[in-house]
N, CA, C and O of each residue as an XYZ file, in Angstrom:
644
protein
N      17.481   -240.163     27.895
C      18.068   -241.328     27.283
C      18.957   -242.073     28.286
O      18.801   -243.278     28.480
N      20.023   -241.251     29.011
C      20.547   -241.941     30.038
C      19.477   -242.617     31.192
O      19.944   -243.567     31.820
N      18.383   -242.292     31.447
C      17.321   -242.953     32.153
C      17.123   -243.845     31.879
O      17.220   -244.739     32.720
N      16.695   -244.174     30.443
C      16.397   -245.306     29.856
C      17.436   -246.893     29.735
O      17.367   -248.118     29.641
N      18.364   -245.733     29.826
C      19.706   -246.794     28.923
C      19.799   -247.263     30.519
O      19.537   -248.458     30.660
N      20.123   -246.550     31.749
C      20.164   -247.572     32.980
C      19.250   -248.093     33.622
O      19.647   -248.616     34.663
N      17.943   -248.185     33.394
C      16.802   -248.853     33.232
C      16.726   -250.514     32.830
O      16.526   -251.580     33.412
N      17.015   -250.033     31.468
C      17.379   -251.535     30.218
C      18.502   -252.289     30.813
O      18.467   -253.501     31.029
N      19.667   -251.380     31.111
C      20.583   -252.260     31.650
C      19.988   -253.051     32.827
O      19.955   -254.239     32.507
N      19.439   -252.825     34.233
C      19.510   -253.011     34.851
C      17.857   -254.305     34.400
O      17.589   -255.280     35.102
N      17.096   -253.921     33.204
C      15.944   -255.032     33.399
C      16.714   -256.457     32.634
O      16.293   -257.614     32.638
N      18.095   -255.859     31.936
C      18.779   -257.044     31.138
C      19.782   -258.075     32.236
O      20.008   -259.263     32.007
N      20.243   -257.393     33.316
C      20.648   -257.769     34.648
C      20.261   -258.530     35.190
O      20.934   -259.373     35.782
N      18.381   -258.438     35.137
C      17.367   -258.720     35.834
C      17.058   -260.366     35.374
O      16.838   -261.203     36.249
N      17.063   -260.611     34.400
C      16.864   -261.163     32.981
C      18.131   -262.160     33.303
O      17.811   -263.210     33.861
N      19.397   -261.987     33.050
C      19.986   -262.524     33.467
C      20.455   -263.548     34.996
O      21.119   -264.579     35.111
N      19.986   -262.969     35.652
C      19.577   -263.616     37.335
C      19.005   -264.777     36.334
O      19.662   -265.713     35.879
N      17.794   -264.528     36.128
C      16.652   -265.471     36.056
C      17.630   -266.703     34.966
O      17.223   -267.853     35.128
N      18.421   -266.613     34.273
C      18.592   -267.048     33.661
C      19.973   -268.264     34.382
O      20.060   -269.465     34.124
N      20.745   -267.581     35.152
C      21.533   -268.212     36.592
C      20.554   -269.505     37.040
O      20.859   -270.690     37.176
N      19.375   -268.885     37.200
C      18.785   -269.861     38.170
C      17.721   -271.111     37.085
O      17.267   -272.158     37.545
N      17.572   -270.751     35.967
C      16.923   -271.550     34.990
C      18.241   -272.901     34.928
O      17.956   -274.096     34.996
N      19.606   -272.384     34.792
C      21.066   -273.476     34.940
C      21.282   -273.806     35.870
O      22.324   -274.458     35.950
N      20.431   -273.582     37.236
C      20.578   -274.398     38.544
C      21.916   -273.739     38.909
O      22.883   -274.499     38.952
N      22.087   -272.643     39.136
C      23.145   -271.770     39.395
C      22.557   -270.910     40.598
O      21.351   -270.865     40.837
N      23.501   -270.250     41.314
C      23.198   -269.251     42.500
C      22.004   -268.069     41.279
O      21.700   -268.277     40.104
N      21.605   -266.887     42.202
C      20.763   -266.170     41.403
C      21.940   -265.029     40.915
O      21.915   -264.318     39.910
N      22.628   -265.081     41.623
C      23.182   -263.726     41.181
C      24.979   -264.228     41.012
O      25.873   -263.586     41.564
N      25.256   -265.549     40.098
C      26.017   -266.420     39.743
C      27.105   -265.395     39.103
O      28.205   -265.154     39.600
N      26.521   -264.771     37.760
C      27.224   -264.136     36.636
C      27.584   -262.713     37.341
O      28.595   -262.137     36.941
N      26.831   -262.142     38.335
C      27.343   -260.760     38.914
C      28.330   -261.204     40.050
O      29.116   -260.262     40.156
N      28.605   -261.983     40.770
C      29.408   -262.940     41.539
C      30.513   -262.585     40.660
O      31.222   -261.605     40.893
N      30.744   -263.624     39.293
C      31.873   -264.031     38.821
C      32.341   -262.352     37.791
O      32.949   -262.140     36.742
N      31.648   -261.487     38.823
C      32.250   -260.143     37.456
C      31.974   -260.081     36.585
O      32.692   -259.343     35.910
N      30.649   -260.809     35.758
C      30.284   -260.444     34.790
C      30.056   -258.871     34.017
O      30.244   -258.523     32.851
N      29.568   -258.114     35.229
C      29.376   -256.808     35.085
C      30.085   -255.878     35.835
O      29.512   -254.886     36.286
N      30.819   -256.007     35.949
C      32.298   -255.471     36.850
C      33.165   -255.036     36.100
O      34.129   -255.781     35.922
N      33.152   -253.409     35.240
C      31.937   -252.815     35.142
C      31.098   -252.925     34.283
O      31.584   -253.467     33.291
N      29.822   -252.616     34.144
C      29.126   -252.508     32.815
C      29.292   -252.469     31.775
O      29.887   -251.505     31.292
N      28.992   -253.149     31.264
C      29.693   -253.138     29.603
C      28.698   -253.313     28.801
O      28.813   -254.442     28.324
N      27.280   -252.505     28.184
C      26.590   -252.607     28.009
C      26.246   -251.118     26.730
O      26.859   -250.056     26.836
N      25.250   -251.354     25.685
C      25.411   -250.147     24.913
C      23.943   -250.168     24.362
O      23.280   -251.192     24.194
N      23.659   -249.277     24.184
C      22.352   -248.287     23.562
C      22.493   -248.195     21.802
O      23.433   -247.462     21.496
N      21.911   -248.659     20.844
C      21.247   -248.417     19.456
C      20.016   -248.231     19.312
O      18.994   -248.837     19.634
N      20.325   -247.066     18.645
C      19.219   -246.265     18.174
C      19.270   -246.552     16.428
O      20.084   -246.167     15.589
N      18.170   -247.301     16.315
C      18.246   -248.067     14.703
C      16.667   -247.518     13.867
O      15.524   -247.603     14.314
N      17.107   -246.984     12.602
C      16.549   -246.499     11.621
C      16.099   -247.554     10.412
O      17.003   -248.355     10.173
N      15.320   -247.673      9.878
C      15.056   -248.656      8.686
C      14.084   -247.923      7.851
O      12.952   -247.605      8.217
N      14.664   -247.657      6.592
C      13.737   -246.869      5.439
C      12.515   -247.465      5.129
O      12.283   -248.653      5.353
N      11.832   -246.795      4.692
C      10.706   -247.737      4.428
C      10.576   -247.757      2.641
O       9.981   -248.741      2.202
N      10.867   -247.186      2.058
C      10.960   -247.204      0.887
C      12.166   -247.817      0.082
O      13.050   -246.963      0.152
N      12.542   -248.693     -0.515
C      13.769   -248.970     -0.856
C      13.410   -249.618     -2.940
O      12.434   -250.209     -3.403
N      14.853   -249.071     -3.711
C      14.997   -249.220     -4.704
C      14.422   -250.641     -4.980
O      14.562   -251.517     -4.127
N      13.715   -250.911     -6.265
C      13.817   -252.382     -6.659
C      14.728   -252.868     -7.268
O      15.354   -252.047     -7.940
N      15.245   -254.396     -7.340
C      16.363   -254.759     -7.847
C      15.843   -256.543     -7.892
O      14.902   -257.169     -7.403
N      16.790   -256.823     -8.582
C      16.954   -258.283     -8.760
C      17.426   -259.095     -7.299
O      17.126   -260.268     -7.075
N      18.018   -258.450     -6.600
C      18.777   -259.040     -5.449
C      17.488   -258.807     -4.333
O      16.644   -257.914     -4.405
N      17.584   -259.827     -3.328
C      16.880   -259.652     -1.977
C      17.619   -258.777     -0.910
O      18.686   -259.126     -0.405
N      17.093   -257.835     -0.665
C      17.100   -256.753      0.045
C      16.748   -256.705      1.714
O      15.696   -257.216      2.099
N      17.559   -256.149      2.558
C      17.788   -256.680      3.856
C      17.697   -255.146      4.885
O      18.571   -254.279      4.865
N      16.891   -255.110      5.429
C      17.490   -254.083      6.365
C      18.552   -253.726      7.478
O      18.980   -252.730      8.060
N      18.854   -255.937      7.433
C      19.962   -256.112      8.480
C      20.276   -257.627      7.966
O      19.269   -258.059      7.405
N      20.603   -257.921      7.968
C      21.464   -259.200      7.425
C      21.445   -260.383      8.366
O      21.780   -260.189      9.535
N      21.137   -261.418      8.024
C      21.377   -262.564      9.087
C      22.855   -262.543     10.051
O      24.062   -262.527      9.811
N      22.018   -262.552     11.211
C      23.441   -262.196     12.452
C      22.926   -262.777     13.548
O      21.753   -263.134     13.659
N      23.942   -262.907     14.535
C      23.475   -262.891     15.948
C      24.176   -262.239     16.320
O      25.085   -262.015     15.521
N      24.282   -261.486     17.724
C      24.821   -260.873     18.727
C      25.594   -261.398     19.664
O      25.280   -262.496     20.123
N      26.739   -260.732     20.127
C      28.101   -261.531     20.404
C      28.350   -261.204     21.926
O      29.301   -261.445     22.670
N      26.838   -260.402     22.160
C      26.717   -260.054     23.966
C      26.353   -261.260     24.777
O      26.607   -262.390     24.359
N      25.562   -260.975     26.320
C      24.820   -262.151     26.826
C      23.631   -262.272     26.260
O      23.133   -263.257     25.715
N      23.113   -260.968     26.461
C      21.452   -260.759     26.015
C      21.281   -259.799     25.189
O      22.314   -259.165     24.969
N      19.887   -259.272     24.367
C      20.040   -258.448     23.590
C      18.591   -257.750     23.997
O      17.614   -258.449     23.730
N      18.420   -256.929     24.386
C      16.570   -256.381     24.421
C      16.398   -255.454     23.313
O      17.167   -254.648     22.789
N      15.068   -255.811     23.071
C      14.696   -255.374     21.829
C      13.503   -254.302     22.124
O      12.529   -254.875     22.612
N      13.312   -252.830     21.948
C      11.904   -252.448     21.584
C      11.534   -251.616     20.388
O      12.247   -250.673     20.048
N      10.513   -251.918     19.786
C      10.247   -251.877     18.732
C       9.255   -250.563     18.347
O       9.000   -249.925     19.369
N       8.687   -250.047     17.241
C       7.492   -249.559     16.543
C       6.316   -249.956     16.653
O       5.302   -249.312     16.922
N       6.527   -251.621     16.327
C       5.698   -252.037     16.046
C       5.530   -252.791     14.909
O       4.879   -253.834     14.852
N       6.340   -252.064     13.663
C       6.264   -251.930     12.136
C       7.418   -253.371     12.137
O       8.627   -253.418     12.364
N       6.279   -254.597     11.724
C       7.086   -255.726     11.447
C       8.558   -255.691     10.571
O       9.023   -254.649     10.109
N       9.194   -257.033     10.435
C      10.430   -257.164      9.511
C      10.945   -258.019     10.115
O      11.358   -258.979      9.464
N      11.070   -258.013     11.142
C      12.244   -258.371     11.749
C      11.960   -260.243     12.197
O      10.996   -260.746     12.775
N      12.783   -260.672     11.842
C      12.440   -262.684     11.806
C      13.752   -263.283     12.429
O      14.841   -262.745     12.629
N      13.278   -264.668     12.693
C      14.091   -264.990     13.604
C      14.203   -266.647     13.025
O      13.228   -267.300     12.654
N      15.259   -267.015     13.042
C      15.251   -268.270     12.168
C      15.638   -269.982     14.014
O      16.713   -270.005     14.615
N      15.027   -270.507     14.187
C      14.900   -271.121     15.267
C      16.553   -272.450     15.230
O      17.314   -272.792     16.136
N      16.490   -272.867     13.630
C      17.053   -273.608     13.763
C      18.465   -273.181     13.018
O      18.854   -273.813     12.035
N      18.928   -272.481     13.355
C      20.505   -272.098     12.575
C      21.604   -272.699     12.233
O      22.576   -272.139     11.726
N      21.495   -274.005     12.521
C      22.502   -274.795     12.195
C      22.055   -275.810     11.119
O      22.806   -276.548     10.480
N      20.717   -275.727     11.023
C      20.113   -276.077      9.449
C      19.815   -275.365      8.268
O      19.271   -274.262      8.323
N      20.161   -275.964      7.092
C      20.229   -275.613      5.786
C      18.892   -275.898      4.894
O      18.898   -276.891      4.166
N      18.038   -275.263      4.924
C      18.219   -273.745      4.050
C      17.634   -273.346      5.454
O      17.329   -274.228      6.256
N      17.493   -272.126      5.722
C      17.262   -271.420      6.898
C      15.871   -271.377      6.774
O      15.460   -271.194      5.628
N      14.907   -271.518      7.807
C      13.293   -271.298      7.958
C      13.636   -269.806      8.554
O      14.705   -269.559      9.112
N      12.427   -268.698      8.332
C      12.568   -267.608      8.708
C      11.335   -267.312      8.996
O      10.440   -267.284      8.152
N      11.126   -266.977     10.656
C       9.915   -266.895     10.974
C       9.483   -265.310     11.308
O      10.223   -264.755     12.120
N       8.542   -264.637     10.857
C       8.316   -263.363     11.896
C       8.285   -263.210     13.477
O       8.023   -264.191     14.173
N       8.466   -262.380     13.850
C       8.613   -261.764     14.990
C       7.489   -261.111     15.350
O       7.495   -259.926     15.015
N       5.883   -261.732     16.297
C       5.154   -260.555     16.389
C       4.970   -259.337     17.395
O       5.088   -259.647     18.580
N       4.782   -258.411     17.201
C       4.963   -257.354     18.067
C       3.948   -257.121     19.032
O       2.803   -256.886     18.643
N       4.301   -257.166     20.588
C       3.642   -256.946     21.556
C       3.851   -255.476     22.175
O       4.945   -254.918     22.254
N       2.823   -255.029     22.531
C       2.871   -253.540     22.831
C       3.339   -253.820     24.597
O       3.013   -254.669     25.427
N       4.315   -252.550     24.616
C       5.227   -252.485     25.853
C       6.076   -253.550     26.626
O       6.522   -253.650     27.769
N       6.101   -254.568     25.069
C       7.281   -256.139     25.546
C       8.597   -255.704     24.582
O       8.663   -255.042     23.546
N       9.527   -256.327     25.337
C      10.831   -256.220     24.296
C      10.624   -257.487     24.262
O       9.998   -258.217     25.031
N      11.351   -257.756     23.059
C      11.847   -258.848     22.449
C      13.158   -259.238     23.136
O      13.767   -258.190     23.351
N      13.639   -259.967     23.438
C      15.071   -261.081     24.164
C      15.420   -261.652     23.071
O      14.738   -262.390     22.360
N      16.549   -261.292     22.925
C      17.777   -262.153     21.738
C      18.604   -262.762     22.899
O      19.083   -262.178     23.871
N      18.667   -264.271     22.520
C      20.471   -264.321     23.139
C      21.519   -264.149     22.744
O      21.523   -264.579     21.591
N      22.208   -263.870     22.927
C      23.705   -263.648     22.475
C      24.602   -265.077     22.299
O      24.364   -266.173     22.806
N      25.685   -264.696     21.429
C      26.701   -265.744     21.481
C      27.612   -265.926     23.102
O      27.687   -266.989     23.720
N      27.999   -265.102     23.375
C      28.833   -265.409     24.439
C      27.548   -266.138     25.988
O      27.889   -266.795     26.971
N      26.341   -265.733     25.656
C      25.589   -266.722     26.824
C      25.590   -267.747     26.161
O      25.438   -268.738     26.875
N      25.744   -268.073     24.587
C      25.340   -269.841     24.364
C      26.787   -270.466     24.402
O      26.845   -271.673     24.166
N      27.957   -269.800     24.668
C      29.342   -269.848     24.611
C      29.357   -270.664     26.551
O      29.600   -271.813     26.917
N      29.036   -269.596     27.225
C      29.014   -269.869     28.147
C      28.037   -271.141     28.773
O      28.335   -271.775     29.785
N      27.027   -271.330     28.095
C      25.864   -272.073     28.899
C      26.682   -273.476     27.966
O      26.637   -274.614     28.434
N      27.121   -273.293     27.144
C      27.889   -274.785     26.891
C      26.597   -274.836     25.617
O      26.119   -275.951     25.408
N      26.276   -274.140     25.132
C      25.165   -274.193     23.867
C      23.436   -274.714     24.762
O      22.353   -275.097     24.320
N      23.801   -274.538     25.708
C      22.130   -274.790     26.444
C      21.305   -273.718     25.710
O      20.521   -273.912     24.781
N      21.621   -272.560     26.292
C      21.113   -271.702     25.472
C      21.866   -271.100     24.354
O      22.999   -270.630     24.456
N      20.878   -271.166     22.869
C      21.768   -271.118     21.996
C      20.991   -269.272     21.313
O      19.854   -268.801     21.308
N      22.226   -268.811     20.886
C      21.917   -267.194     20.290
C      21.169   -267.462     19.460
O      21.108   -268.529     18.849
N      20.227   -266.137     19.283
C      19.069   -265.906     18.070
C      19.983   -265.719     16.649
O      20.918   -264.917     16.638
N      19.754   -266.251     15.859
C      19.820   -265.690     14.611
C      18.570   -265.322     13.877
O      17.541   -265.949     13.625
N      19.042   -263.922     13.573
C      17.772   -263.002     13.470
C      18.071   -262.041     11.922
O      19.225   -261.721     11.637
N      17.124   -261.733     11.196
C      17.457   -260.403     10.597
C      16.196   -259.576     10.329
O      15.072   -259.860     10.744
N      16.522   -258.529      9.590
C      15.443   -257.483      9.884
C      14.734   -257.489      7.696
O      15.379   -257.180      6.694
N      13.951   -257.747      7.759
C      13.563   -257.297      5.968
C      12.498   -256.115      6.084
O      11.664   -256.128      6.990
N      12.556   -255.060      5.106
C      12.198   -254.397      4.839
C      10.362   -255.210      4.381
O       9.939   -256.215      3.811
N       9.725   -253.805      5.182
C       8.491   -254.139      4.979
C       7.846   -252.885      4.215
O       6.630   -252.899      4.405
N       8.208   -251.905      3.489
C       7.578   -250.580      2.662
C       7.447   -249.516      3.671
O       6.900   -248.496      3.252
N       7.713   -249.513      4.546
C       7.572   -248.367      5.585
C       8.220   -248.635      6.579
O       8.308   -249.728      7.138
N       8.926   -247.216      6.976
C       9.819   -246.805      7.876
C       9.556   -247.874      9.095
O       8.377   -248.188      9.255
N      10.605   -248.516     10.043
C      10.905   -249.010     11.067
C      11.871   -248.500     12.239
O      13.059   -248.347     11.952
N      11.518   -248.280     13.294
C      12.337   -247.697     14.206
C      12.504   -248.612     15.406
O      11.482   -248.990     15.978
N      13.863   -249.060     15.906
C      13.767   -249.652     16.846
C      15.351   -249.157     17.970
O      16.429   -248.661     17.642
N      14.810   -249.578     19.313
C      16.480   -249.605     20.255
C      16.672   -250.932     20.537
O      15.805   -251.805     20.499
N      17.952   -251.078     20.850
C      18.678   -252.322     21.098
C      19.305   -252.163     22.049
O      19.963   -251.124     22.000
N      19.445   -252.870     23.153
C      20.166   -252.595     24.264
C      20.715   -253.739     24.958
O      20.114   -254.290     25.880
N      22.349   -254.268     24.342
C      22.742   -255.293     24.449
C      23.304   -255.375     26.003
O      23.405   -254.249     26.490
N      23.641   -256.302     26.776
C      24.353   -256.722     27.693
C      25.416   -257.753     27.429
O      25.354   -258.943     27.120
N      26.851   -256.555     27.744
C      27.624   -257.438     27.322
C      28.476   -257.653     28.555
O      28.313   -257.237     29.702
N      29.368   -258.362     28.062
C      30.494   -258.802     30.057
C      31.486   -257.736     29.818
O      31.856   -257.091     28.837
N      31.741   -257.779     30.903
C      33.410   -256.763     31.279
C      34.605   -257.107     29.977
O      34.895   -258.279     29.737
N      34.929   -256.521     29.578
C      35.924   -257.238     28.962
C      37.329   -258.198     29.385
O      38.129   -258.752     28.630
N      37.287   -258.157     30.861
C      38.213   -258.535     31.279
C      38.186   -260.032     31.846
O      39.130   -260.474     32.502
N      36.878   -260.890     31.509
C      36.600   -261.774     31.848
C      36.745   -262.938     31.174
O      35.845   -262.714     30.364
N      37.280   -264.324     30.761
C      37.361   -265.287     30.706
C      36.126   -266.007     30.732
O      35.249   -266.105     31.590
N      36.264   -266.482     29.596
C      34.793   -267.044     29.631
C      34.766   -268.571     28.666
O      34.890   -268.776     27.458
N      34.563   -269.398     29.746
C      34.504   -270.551     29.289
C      33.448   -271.771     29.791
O      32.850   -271.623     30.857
N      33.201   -273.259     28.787
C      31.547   -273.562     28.905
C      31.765   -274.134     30.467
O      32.647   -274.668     31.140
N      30.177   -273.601     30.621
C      30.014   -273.913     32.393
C      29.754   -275.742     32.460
O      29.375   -276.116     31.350
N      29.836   -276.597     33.189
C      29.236   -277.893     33.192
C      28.263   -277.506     34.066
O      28.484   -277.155     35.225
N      27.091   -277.566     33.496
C      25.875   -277.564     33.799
C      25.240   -278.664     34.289
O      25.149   -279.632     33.534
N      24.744   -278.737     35.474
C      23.769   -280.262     35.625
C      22.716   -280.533     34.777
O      22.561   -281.715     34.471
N      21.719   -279.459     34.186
C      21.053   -279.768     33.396
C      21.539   -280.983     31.677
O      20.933   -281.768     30.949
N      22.916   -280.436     31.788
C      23.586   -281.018     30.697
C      24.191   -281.955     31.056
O      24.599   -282.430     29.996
N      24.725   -282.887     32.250
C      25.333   -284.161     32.502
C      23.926   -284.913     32.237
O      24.063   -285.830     31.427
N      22.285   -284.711     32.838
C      21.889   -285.770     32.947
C      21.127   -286.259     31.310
O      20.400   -287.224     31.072
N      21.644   -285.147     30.356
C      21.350   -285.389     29.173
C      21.987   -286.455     28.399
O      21.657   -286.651     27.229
């Protein structure tokens, strides 16, 4: 598990570069400014029943959220649920599935990269619904040091907008 977990970290690292240089930034911008100085990064190991009581109420295996890291990697079962709503700042929420690719994680962004990118890139809002059978997934967020300051970058992509 520790293999794995510094693996993920280091492909969410990876991930991040690319993401420096998508904002016309140096490649290695956010490890420069201490982003990961030190690691601040964590491993979930997530369970989802597959059987659940009936009721009058809509039933959630995870609740509409986003993640308050940079990035979020996702790998999965397989065993759908999990949706992702594109436009979150519109009312009523569209909720789309998520389809599952064998040996791809899924990429969430986080709040603190759409914090930082000045809302260029904006966090997933995502949740998980129960589909009748068990779901198993890891999560392996990348988050910053805690000791860092973090405020919106002026982006060139965003002046010539």
């Amino acid at each position: 598990m520790e293999d794995y977990y510094k693996q993920v970290l280091s492909a969410g690292e990876r991930l991040i570069s690319l993401i420096a240089l998508a904002l016309d930034l140096e490649e290695n911008f956010f490890h420069d400014v201490g982003a990961f100085n030190p690691p601040n990064g964590f491993l979930r190991l997530l369970h989802y029943p597959g059987e659940l009581s009936s009721s009058n109420e809509e039933i959630y295996g995870a609740s509409a959220h986003s993640d308050y890291g940079m990035i979020t990697l996702l790998a999965t079962d397989g065993v759908g649920g999990l949706q992702v709503c594109k436009e979150k700042l519109k009312k009523p929420h569209v909720w789309e599935d998520v389809q599952h690719i064998s040996g791809a994680f899924i990429v969430n962004i986080g709040d603190m990269m759409e914090r930082w990118t000045n809302c260029l890139f904006r966090s997933t809002l995502h949740r998980v619904m129960p589909r009748g059978q068990e779901r198993y997934s890891v999560t392996s967020c990348s988050c910053l040091t805690i000791h860092l300051l973090i405020k919106p970058l002026v982006i060139k992509a965003l002046r010539s907008n």
